[in-house]
CSV table of C-alpha atoms in Angstrom, one decimal:
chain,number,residue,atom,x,y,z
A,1,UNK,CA,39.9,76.2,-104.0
A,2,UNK,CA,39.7,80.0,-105.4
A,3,UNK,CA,37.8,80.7,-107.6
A,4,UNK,CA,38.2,84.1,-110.5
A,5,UNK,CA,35.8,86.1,-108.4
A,6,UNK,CA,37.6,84.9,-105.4
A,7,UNK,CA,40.7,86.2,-107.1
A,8,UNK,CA,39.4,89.7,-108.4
A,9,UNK,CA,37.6,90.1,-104.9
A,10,UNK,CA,41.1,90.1,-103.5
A,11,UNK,CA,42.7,92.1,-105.9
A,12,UNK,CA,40.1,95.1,-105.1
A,13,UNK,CA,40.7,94.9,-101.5
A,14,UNK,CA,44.4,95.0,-102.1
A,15,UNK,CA,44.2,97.8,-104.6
A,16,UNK,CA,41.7,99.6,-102.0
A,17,UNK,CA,44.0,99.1,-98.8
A,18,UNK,CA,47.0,100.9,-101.2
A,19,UNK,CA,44.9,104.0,-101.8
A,20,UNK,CA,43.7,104.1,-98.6
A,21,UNK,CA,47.4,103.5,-97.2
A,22,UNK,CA,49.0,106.0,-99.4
A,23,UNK,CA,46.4,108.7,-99.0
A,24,UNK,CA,46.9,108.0,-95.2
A,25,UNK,CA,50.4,109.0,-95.0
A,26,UNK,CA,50.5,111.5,-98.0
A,27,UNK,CA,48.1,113.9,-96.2
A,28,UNK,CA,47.9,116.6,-98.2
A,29,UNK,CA,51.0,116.0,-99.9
A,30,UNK,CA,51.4,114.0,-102.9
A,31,UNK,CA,53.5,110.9,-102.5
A,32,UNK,CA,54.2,108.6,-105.0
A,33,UNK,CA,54.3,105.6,-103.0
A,34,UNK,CA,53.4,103.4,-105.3
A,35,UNK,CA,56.6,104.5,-107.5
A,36,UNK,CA,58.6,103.9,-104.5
A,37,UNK,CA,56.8,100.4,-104.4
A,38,UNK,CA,58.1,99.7,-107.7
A,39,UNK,CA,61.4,101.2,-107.5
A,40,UNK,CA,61.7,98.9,-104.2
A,41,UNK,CA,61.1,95.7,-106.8
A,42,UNK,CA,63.2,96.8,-109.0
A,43,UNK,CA,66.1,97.1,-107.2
A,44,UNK,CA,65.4,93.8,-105.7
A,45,UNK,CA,65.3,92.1,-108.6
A,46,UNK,CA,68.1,93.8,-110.1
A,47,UNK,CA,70.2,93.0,-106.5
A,48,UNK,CA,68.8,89.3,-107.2
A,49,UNK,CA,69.8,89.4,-110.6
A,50,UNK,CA,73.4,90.5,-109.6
A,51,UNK,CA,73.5,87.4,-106.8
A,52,UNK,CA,72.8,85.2,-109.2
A,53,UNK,CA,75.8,86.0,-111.7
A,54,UNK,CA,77.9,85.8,-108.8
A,55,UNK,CA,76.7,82.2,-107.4
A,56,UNK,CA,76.5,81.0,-111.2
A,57,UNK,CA,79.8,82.3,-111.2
A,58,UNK,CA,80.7,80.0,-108.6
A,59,UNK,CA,83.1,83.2,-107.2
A,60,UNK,CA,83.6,82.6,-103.2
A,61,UNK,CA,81.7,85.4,-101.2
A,62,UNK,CA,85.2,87.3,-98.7
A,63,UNK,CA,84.5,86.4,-95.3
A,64,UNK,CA,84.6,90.3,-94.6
A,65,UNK,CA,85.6,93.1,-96.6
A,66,UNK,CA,88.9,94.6,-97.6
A,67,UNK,CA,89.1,97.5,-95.6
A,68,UNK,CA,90.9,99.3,-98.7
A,69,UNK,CA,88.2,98.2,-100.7
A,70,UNK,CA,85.8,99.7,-98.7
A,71,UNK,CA,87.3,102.9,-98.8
A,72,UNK,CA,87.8,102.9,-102.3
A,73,UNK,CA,84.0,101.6,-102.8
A,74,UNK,CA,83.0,104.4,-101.1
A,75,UNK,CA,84.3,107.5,-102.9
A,76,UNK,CA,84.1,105.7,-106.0
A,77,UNK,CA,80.2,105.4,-105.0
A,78,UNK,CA,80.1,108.9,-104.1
A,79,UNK,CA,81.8,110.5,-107.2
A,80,UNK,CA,80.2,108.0,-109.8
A,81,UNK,CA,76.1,108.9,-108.1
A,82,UNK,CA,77.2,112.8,-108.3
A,83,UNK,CA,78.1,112.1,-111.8
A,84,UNK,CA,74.7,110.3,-112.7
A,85,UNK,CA,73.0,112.8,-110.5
A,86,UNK,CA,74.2,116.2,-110.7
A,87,UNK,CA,76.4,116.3,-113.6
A,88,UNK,CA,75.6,118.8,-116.5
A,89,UNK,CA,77.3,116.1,-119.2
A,90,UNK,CA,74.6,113.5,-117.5
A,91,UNK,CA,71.6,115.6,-117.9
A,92,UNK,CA,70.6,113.8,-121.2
A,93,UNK,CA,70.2,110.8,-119.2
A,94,UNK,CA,67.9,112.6,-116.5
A,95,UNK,CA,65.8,114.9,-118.9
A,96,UNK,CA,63.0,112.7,-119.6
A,97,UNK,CA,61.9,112.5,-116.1
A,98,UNK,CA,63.1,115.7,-114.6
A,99,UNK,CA,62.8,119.3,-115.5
A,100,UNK,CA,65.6,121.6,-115.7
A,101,UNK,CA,65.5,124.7,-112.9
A,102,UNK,CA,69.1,126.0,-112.7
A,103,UNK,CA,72.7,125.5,-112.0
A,104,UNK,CA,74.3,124.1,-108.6
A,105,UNK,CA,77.7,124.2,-107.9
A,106,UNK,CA,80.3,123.8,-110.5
A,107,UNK,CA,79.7,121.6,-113.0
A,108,UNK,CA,76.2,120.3,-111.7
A,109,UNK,CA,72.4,121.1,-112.2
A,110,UNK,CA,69.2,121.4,-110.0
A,111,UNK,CA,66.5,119.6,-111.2
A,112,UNK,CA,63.3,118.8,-110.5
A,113,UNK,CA,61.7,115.3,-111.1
A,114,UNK,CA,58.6,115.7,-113.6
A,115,UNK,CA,55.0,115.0,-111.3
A,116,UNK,CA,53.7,112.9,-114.2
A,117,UNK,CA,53.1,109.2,-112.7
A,118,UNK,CA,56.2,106.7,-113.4
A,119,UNK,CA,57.9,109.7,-114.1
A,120,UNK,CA,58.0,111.3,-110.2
A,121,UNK,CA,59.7,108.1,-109.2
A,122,UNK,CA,62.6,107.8,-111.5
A,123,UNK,CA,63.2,111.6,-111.6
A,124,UNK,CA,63.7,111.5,-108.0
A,125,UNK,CA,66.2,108.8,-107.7
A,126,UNK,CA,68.1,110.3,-111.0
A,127,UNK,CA,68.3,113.6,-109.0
A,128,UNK,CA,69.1,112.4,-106.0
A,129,UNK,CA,73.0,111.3,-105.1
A,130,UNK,CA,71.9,109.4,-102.0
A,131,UNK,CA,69.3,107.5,-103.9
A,132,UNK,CA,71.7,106.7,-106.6
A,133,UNK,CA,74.5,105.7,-104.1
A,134,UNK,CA,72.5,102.5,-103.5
A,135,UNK,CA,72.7,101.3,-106.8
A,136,UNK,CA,75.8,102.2,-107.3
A,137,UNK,CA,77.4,101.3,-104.2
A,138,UNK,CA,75.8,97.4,-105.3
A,139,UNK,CA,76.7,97.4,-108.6
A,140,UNK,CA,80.6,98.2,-107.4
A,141,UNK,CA,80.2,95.5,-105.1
A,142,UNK,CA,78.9,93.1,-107.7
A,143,UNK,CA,81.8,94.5,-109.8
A,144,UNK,CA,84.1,93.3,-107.2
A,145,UNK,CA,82.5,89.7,-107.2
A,146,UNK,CA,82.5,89.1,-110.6
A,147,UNK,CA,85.3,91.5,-112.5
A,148,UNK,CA,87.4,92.2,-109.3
A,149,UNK,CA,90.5,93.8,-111.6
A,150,UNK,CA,88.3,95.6,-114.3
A,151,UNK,CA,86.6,97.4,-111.2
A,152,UNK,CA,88.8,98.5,-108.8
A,153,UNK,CA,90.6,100.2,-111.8
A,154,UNK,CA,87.3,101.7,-112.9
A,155,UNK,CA,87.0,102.7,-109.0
A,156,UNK,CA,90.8,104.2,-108.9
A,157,UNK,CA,89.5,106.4,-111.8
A,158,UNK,CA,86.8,107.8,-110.2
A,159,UNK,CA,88.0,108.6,-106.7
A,160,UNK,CA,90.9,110.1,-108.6
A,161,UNK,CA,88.3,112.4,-110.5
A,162,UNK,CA,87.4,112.8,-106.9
A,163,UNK,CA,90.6,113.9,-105.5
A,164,UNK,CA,90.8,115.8,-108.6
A,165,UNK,CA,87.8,118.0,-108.2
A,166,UNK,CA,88.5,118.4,-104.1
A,167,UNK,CA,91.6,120.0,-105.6
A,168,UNK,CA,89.9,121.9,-107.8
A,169,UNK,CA,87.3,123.1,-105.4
A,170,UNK,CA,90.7,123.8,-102.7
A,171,UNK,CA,92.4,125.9,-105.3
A,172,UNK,CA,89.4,127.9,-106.7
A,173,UNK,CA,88.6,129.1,-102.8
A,174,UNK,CA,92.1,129.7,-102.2
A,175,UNK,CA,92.3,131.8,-105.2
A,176,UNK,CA,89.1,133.6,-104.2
A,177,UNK,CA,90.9,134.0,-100.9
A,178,UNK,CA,94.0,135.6,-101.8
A,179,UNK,CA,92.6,137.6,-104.9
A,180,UNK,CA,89.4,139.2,-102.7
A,181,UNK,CA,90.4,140.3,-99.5
């Protein structure tokens, strides 16, 4: 049976081997692994947390997606983790972990996550569209599951505020086009 010293004994090596893993791969970079640890459990949890609505539900899993509904997941995903991520309206959301460095692209923002610990972590996901897609692109799905009309309408608004800004991007460069040269 372990015993407390048994127990703290272990926890020394394990926090040990994490310092000596992440100063390992860092290099002379500085890599917030442990964030990234913790950002890992989160989104397990909250992935674990959306299963279980669904199975408490008692909603049957599709044997395979709709390919419609994978299209419309998908630029629904993109348009909604731009929003979170780029957006200038959104930026109250990201300032307390990132820092404001200029403008990028129409309507969107570069930032930079803050280097303060738990900070680094969250700052990077909520300035990164990629990393955003994969919470978003779950939640829709889990939207699907659970509120299957509610969502796709709430996805056929944002991949028409997708459409809409492709259209917006067309006309601007056409008018650049035809007005320059």
């Amino acid at each position: 049976m372990a015993t407390p010293t048994d127990h703290h004994r272990i926890g020394r090596r394990a926090q040990a081997f994490l310092r000596r893993t992440g100063r390992d791969y860092a290099g002379t970079e500085d890599r917030p692994l442990r964030g990234y640890l913790a950002a890992m459990a989160a989104f397990g949890a909250y992935t674990a947390g959306w299963a279980t609505a669904v199975r408490l539900r008692g909603r049957p899993l599709p044997d395979r997606p709709e390919p419609w509904d994978v299209l419309l997941t998908s630029v629904a995903t993109f348009r909604l983790s731009r929003l979170i991520s780029k957006a200038s309206v959104t930026s109250p959301l990201r300032a307390p972990f990132t820092t404001y460095v200029g403008p990028q692209g129409p309507a969107e923002l570069h930032e930079q996550a803050q280097p303060e610990s738990g900070k680094e972590t969250v700052g990077e996901l909520m300035t990164c569209p990629f990393c955003m897609s994969v919470w978003v692109a779950s939640t829709l799905t889990a939207g699907q599951l659970l509120w299957p009309r509610a969502t796709r309408a709430g996805m056929g608004a944002l991949t028409a505020l997708a459409g809409a800004d492709a259209l917006q991007l067309a006309y601007g460069a056409l008018v650049d086009k035809t007005t320059d040269g």
